[in-house]
Amino acid sequence: MRNPMLHAGLLLAMLAAVTPVAADVVLPPAIAASPRLKDLRRSMMAGRELSDRQLQVLADAGEGLAAARYARRLEERGLVEYLDDAAHYYSIAVYADREFAIPRLVAILRGGEAEFGPARLRNIREVLDREARTDPVAAAGLAELLLRGKPFEQDVPRARELLLAAAEAGDFKAGIRLAQSHFTGAPGLPPDPEAARRPLELALSSPDPGVQSIARTLLNRLPGGVPEFPAAPSAMAAEDWTTVSLSLRPRLRPETLQGATR
């Protein structure tokens, strides 16, 4: 007679043999091909403090965490001449899926002090465009830059698309900013208060009483005022760039910006 315990044990052993314990880390090709860079990366991941040059070498090879750390060091020097390099390395980090670097990248671009060459600025824009397709923080950040017209060329229609996508993903302040844009208008785009209704109704679901108050005030300027049943709340916690959990970050729906990329 077959022993059921023995049979179960053999089955578990077979499953263990074919199921990996953990997925292998996919290294950037330049690092995967270099034993020296792999050792350097291993040291960084083990907690060793690397020099600026070592971080830069890893970052230039596509290692996102090294790029973010090097960018932070450059930024903390407090000198304007380092800001374009800091933004460049933050963009490498973002491209390598280190999304916690997005707020710092956007902050440098918004600050207006850094001076960028055309090629570097174009690369940074491409990174933000790519990230804005799925990440509400990137979408809202890029939208603000496009509304301002610095350092990128002003593009109000694209900015509004991004703000709406961010608002629908739970960034209710983006909804307020979009509504304000519709109320005030823009060059070649006259005010359209009724277009502000959708983002303001989304903003009513904010857990922030201040955002709710602004949304109600603006909605009361429209025919019909505040709806009786506001949209259901959706959570989007404030994020610190060093502690954000990427698995919890709200994502934009892929169809939201379909066909809107450059």
mmCIF file of C-alpha atoms in Angstrom:
data_model
loop_
_atom_site.group_PDB
_atom_site.id
_atom_site.type_symbol
_atom_site.label_atom_id
_atom_site.label_comp_id
_atom_site.label_asym_id
_atom_site.label_seq_id
_atom_site.Cartn_x
_atom_site.Cartn_y
_atom_site.Cartn_z
ATOM 1 C CA MET A 1 0.000 0.000 0.000
ATOM 2 C CA ARG A 2 1.330 3.470 -0.938
ATOM 3 C CA ASN A 3 2.460 5.549 2.022
ATOM 4 C CA PRO A 4 0.568 8.908 1.664
ATOM 5 C CA MET A 5 3.132 10.787 3.804
ATOM 6 C CA LEU A 6 6.013 9.515 1.672
ATOM 7 C CA HIS A 7 4.123 10.437 -1.506
ATOM 8 C CA ALA A 8 3.475 13.962 -0.219
ATOM 9 C CA GLY A 9 7.122 14.368 0.759
ATOM 10 C CA LEU A 10 8.311 13.328 -2.693
ATOM 11 C CA LEU A 11 5.880 15.777 -4.307
ATOM 12 C CA LEU A 12 7.118 18.678 -2.181
ATOM 13 C CA ALA A 13 10.719 17.808 -2.999
ATOM 14 C CA MET A 14 9.932 17.812 -6.710
ATOM 15 C CA LEU A 15 8.221 21.219 -6.464
ATOM 16 C CA ALA A 16 11.168 22.665 -4.564
ATOM 17 C CA ALA A 17 13.516 21.447 -7.269
ATOM 18 C CA VAL A 18 11.667 23.297 -10.030
ATOM 19 C CA THR A 19 10.601 26.446 -8.129
ATOM 20 C CA PRO A 20 13.316 29.099 -7.615
ATOM 21 C CA VAL A 21 13.601 30.529 -4.140
ATOM 22 C CA ALA A 22 13.942 34.079 -5.465
ATOM 23 C CA ALA A 23 14.155 35.711 -8.857
ATOM 24 C CA ASP A 24 17.630 36.604 -10.071
ATOM 25 C CA VAL A 25 18.436 40.299 -10.139
ATOM 26 C CA VAL A 26 18.629 41.577 -13.699
ATOM 27 C CA LEU A 27 21.773 43.685 -13.897
ATOM 28 C CA PRO A 28 22.416 46.386 -16.486
ATOM 29 C CA PRO A 29 24.415 44.802 -19.343
ATOM 30 C CA ALA A 30 27.523 46.891 -18.672
ATOM 31 C CA ILE A 31 27.608 45.705 -15.058
ATOM 32 C CA ALA A 32 26.740 42.097 -15.861
ATOM 33 C CA ALA A 33 29.707 41.970 -18.245
ATOM 34 C CA SER A 34 32.208 43.386 -15.757
ATOM 35 C CA PRO A 35 33.346 41.397 -12.701
ATOM 36 C CA ARG A 36 34.825 44.597 -11.255
ATOM 37 C CA LEU A 37 31.536 46.487 -11.512
ATOM 38 C CA LYS A 38 29.602 43.529 -10.142
ATOM 39 C CA ASP A 39 31.900 43.447 -7.119
ATOM 40 C CA LEU A 40 31.512 47.193 -6.672
ATOM 41 C CA ARG A 41 27.748 46.935 -6.849
ATOM 42 C CA ARG A 42 27.768 44.043 -4.405
ATOM 43 C CA SER A 43 29.747 46.171 -1.962
ATOM 44 C CA MET A 44 27.274 49.033 -2.298
ATOM 45 C CA MET A 45 24.305 46.735 -1.717
ATOM 46 C CA ALA A 46 26.051 45.323 1.360
ATOM 47 C CA GLY A 47 26.175 48.816 2.874
ATOM 48 C CA ARG A 48 29.697 49.925 2.044
ATOM 49 C CA GLU A 49 30.077 53.684 1.555
ATOM 50 C CA LEU A 50 31.377 54.244 -1.969
ATOM 51 C CA SER A 51 33.366 57.211 -3.179
ATOM 52 C CA ASP A 52 31.891 59.740 -5.583
ATOM 53 C CA ARG A 53 33.909 58.247 -8.411
ATOM 54 C CA GLN A 54 32.758 54.706 -7.635
ATOM 55 C CA LEU A 55 29.111 55.768 -7.515
ATOM 56 C CA GLN A 56 29.523 57.665 -10.771
ATOM 57 C CA VAL A 57 31.047 54.651 -12.514
ATOM 58 C CA LEU A 58 28.148 52.447 -11.424
ATOM 59 C CA ALA A 59 25.623 55.113 -12.344
ATOM 60 C CA ASP A 60 27.099 55.577 -15.815
ATOM 61 C CA ALA A 61 26.781 51.809 -16.252
ATOM 62 C CA GLY A 62 23.050 52.026 -15.523
ATOM 63 C CA GLU A 63 22.829 51.213 -11.805
ATOM 64 C CA GLY A 64 19.847 53.247 -10.588
ATOM 65 C CA LEU A 65 20.513 53.229 -6.855
ATOM 66 C CA ALA A 66 24.086 54.412 -7.386
ATOM 67 C CA ALA A 67 22.790 57.150 -9.698
ATOM 68 C CA ALA A 68 20.298 58.365 -7.069
ATOM 69 C CA ARG A 69 22.935 58.397 -4.332
ATOM 70 C CA TYR A 70 25.440 60.231 -6.492
ATOM 71 C CA ALA A 71 22.807 62.775 -7.557
ATOM 72 C CA ARG A 72 21.910 63.388 -3.935
ATOM 73 C CA ARG A 73 25.554 64.072 -3.071
ATOM 74 C CA LEU A 74 25.835 66.541 -5.920
ATOM 75 C CA GLU A 75 22.645 68.305 -4.905
ATOM 76 C CA GLU A 76 23.675 68.522 -1.248
ATOM 77 C CA ARG A 77 26.785 70.495 -2.185
ATOM 78 C CA GLY A 78 24.454 73.442 -2.623
ATOM 79 C CA LEU A 79 26.181 74.815 -5.706
ATOM 80 C CA VAL A 80 24.251 75.757 -8.838
ATOM 81 C CA GLU A 81 26.927 74.361 -11.138
ATOM 82 C CA TYR A 82 26.230 70.822 -9.878
ATOM 83 C CA LEU A 83 22.460 70.904 -10.402
ATOM 84 C CA ASP A 84 22.432 69.890 -14.068
ATOM 85 C CA ASP A 85 24.584 66.850 -13.248
ATOM 86 C CA ALA A 86 22.350 66.031 -10.270
ATOM 87 C CA ALA A 87 19.255 66.138 -12.490
ATOM 88 C CA HIS A 88 21.003 63.988 -15.078
ATOM 89 C CA TYR A 89 21.810 61.287 -12.536
ATOM 90 C CA TYR A 90 18.363 61.456 -10.971
ATOM 91 C CA SER A 91 16.983 60.817 -14.463
ATOM 92 C CA ILE A 92 19.223 57.744 -14.770
ATOM 93 C CA ALA A 93 17.815 56.534 -11.450
ATOM 94 C CA VAL A 94 14.233 57.104 -12.644
ATOM 95 C CA TYR A 95 14.934 55.323 -15.926
ATOM 96 C CA ALA A 96 16.213 52.370 -13.884
ATOM 97 C CA ASP A 97 12.860 52.257 -12.019
ATOM 98 C CA ARG A 98 14.060 54.056 -8.884
ATOM 99 C CA GLU A 99 10.838 56.057 -8.704
ATOM 100 C CA PHE A 100 11.707 57.681 -5.385
ATOM 101 C CA ALA A 101 14.028 59.982 -7.386
ATOM 102 C CA ILE A 102 11.162 61.579 -9.343
ATOM 103 C CA PRO A 103 10.337 64.350 -6.805
ATOM 104 C CA ARG A 104 13.981 65.446 -6.580
ATOM 105 C CA LEU A 105 14.356 65.474 -10.355
ATOM 106 C CA VAL A 106 11.208 67.568 -10.753
ATOM 107 C CA ALA A 107 12.273 69.912 -7.937
ATOM 108 C CA ILE A 108 15.561 70.721 -9.671
ATOM 109 C CA LEU A 109 13.803 71.319 -12.986
ATOM 110 C CA ARG A 110 11.197 73.511 -11.298
ATOM 111 C CA GLY A 111 13.845 75.503 -9.459
ATOM 112 C CA GLY A 112 15.036 77.091 -12.687
ATOM 113 C CA GLU A 113 18.648 77.505 -11.570
ATOM 114 C CA ALA A 114 20.207 74.619 -13.482
ATOM 115 C CA GLU A 115 21.393 75.168 -17.044
ATOM 116 C CA PHE A 116 21.055 72.222 -19.414
ATOM 117 C CA GLY A 117 22.469 71.481 -22.813
ATOM 118 C CA PRO A 118 19.857 70.550 -25.445
ATOM 119 C CA ALA A 119 20.817 66.848 -25.549
ATOM 120 C CA ARG A 120 20.711 66.405 -21.771
ATOM 121 C CA LEU A 121 17.403 68.247 -21.466
ATOM 122 C CA ARG A 122 15.934 66.124 -24.254
ATOM 123 C CA ASN A 123 17.017 62.929 -22.490
ATOM 124 C CA ILE A 124 15.490 64.078 -19.199
ATOM 125 C CA ARG A 125 12.228 64.931 -20.944
ATOM 126 C CA GLU A 126 12.101 61.487 -22.561
ATOM 127 C CA VAL A 127 12.578 59.834 -19.159
ATOM 128 C CA LEU A 128 9.777 61.890 -17.593
ATOM 129 C CA ASP A 129 7.480 61.258 -20.559
ATOM 130 C CA ARG A 130 8.004 57.528 -20.214
ATOM 131 C CA GLU A 131 7.461 57.540 -16.471
ATOM 132 C CA ALA A 132 4.408 59.798 -16.677
ATOM 133 C CA ARG A 133 2.530 57.096 -18.574
ATOM 134 C CA THR A 134 2.188 55.022 -15.394
ATOM 135 C CA ASP A 135 3.251 57.141 -12.409
ATOM 136 C CA PRO A 136 0.999 59.940 -11.044
ATOM 137 C CA VAL A 137 3.906 61.729 -9.354
ATOM 138 C CA ALA A 138 5.783 61.955 -12.648
ATOM 139 C CA ALA A 139 2.595 62.915 -14.503
ATOM 140 C CA ALA A 140 1.802 65.785 -12.124
ATOM 141 C CA GLY A 141 5.425 66.940 -12.010
ATOM 142 C CA LEU A 142 5.846 66.992 -15.776
ATOM 143 C CA ALA A 143 2.476 68.728 -16.134
ATOM 144 C CA GLU A 144 3.597 71.606 -13.906
ATOM 145 C CA LEU A 145 6.746 72.061 -15.977
ATOM 146 C CA LEU A 146 4.739 72.075 -19.210
ATOM 147 C CA LEU A 147 2.305 74.633 -17.805
ATOM 148 C CA ARG A 148 5.207 76.901 -16.805
ATOM 149 C CA GLY A 149 7.042 76.518 -20.079
ATOM 150 C CA LYS A 150 10.403 76.025 -18.335
ATOM 151 C CA PRO A 151 12.717 74.216 -18.817
ATOM 152 C CA PHE A 152 10.551 72.518 -21.482
ATOM 153 C CA GLU A 153 8.456 74.275 -24.085
ATOM 154 C CA GLN A 154 4.978 75.150 -22.850
ATOM 155 C CA ASP A 155 2.332 72.587 -23.798
ATOM 156 C CA VAL A 156 -0.917 73.276 -21.937
ATOM 157 C CA PRO A 157 -3.093 70.593 -23.619
ATOM 158 C CA ARG A 158 -0.548 67.880 -22.776
ATOM 159 C CA ALA A 159 -0.186 69.249 -19.247
ATOM 160 C CA ARG A 160 -3.939 69.043 -18.745
ATOM 161 C CA GLU A 161 -4.023 65.444 -19.943
ATOM 162 C CA LEU A 162 -1.324 64.559 -17.438
ATOM 163 C CA LEU A 163 -3.024 66.386 -14.565
ATOM 164 C CA LEU A 164 -6.323 64.624 -15.216
ATOM 165 C CA ALA A 165 -4.585 61.254 -15.327
ATOM 166 C CA ALA A 166 -2.820 62.026 -12.037
ATOM 167 C CA ALA A 167 -6.077 63.179 -10.428
ATOM 168 C CA GLU A 168 -7.862 60.014 -11.513
ATOM 169 C CA ALA A 169 -5.000 58.007 -9.961
ATOM 170 C CA GLY A 170 -5.535 59.738 -6.612
ATOM 171 C CA ASP A 171 -3.405 62.911 -6.748
ATOM 172 C CA PHE A 172 -6.190 65.295 -5.756
ATOM 173 C CA LYS A 173 -3.955 68.370 -5.723
ATOM 174 C CA ALA A 174 -3.346 67.703 -9.416
ATOM 175 C CA GLY A 175 -7.119 67.908 -9.838
ATOM 176 C CA ILE A 176 -7.188 71.335 -8.185
ATOM 177 C CA ARG A 177 -4.310 72.517 -10.384
ATOM 178 C CA LEU A 178 -6.136 71.300 -13.491
ATOM 179 C CA ALA A 179 -9.338 73.046 -12.454
ATOM 180 C CA GLN A 180 -7.446 76.305 -11.915
ATOM 181 C CA SER A 181 -5.983 75.994 -15.411
ATOM 182 C CA HIS A 182 -9.470 75.636 -16.878
ATOM 183 C CA PHE A 183 -10.780 78.601 -14.884
ATOM 184 C CA THR A 184 -7.954 80.950 -15.900
ATOM 185 C CA GLY A 185 -7.320 79.723 -19.449
ATOM 186 C CA ALA A 186 -4.003 79.884 -21.274
ATOM 187 C CA PRO A 187 -2.544 81.454 -24.422
ATOM 188 C CA GLY A 188 -4.848 80.392 -27.249
ATOM 189 C CA LEU A 189 -7.107 78.545 -24.804
ATOM 190 C CA PRO A 190 -9.925 80.676 -23.319
ATOM 191 C CA PRO A 191 -11.285 79.902 -19.851
ATOM 192 C CA ASP A 192 -13.577 76.870 -19.731
ATOM 193 C CA PRO A 193 -14.963 76.604 -16.185
ATOM 194 C CA GLU A 194 -17.262 73.689 -17.006
ATOM 195 C CA ALA A 195 -14.202 71.561 -17.895
ATOM 196 C CA ALA A 196 -13.078 72.025 -14.285
ATOM 197 C CA ARG A 197 -16.032 70.052 -12.939
ATOM 198 C CA ARG A 198 -14.553 66.548 -13.366
ATOM 199 C CA PRO A 199 -11.214 67.198 -11.578
ATOM 200 C CA LEU A 200 -12.971 69.132 -8.812
ATOM 201 C CA GLU A 201 -15.415 66.291 -8.171
ATOM 202 C CA LEU A 202 -12.421 63.977 -7.902
ATOM 203 C CA ALA A 203 -10.800 66.381 -5.433
ATOM 204 C CA LEU A 204 -13.843 66.158 -3.149
ATOM 205 C CA SER A 205 -12.627 62.645 -2.285
ATOM 206 C CA SER A 206 -9.332 63.939 -0.903
ATOM 207 C CA PRO A 207 -8.551 63.041 2.722
ATOM 208 C CA ASP A 208 -7.097 66.566 3.052
ATOM 209 C CA PRO A 209 -9.784 68.970 4.367
ATOM 210 C CA GLY A 210 -7.958 71.884 2.728
ATOM 211 C CA VAL A 211 -8.159 70.281 -0.715
ATOM 212 C CA GLN A 212 -11.835 69.438 -0.139
ATOM 213 C CA SER A 213 -12.530 73.058 0.845
ATOM 214 C CA ILE A 214 -10.882 74.451 -2.297
ATOM 215 C CA ALA A 215 -12.789 71.963 -4.458
ATOM 216 C CA ARG A 216 -16.115 72.934 -2.874
ATOM 217 C CA THR A 217 -15.402 76.631 -3.264
ATOM 218 C CA LEU A 218 -14.593 76.276 -6.948
ATOM 219 C CA LEU A 219 -17.503 73.913 -7.610
ATOM 220 C CA ASN A 220 -19.888 76.437 -6.092
ATOM 221 C CA ARG A 221 -18.846 78.815 -8.857
ATOM 222 C CA LEU A 222 -20.304 76.386 -11.409
ATOM 223 C CA PRO A 223 -23.992 75.791 -12.210
ATOM 224 C CA GLY A 224 -25.284 73.075 -9.901
ATOM 225 C CA GLY A 225 -22.567 73.618 -7.311
ATOM 226 C CA VAL A 226 -21.279 70.698 -5.244
ATOM 227 C CA PRO A 227 -22.720 67.283 -6.214
ATOM 228 C CA GLU A 228 -24.827 65.534 -3.583
ATOM 229 C CA PHE A 229 -22.799 62.326 -3.833
ATOM 230 C CA PRO A 230 -19.076 62.997 -4.384
ATOM 231 C CA ALA A 231 -16.819 60.374 -5.924
ATOM 232 C CA ALA A 232 -15.608 57.528 -3.715
ATOM 233 C CA PRO A 233 -12.294 58.231 -1.969
ATOM 234 C CA SER A 234 -9.043 56.797 -3.250
ATOM 235 C CA ALA A 235 -5.873 56.701 -1.168
ATOM 236 C CA MET A 236 -2.619 58.331 -2.155
ATOM 237 C CA ALA A 237 -0.283 58.868 0.763
ATOM 238 C CA ALA A 238 2.322 61.622 0.831
ATOM 239 C CA GLU A 239 5.698 60.173 -0.078
ATOM 240 C CA ASP A 240 9.188 60.853 1.115
ATOM 241 C CA TRP A 241 11.703 60.126 -1.620
ATOM 242 C CA THR A 242 13.910 58.009 0.622
ATOM 243 C CA THR A 243 11.167 55.819 2.085
ATOM 244 C CA VAL A 244 8.495 55.397 -0.584
ATOM 245 C CA SER A 245 7.273 51.857 -1.138
ATOM 246 C CA LEU A 246 7.150 51.344 -4.876
ATOM 247 C CA SER A 247 4.711 48.458 -4.538
ATOM 248 C CA LEU A 248 2.138 50.777 -2.930
ATOM 249 C CA ARG A 249 2.456 53.698 -5.334
ATOM 250 C CA PRO A 250 -0.820 54.270 -7.250
ATOM 251 C CA ARG A 251 -0.466 53.566 -10.951
ATOM 252 C CA LEU A 252 -2.094 55.321 -13.873
ATOM 253 C CA ARG A 253 -4.366 53.186 -15.979
ATOM 254 C CA PRO A 254 -2.532 52.329 -19.232
ATOM 255 C CA GLU A 255 -5.473 53.486 -21.344
ATOM 256 C CA THR A 256 -5.529 56.909 -19.687
ATOM 257 C CA LEU A 257 -2.710 58.324 -21.768
ATOM 258 C CA GLN A 258 -2.911 55.960 -24.720
ATOM 259 C CA GLY A 259 -1.997 57.812 -27.880
ATOM 260 C CA ALA A 260 -0.900 60.882 -25.946
ATOM 261 C CA THR A 261 2.824 60.159 -25.986
ATOM 262 C CA ARG A 262 5.225 62.008 -28.224
#
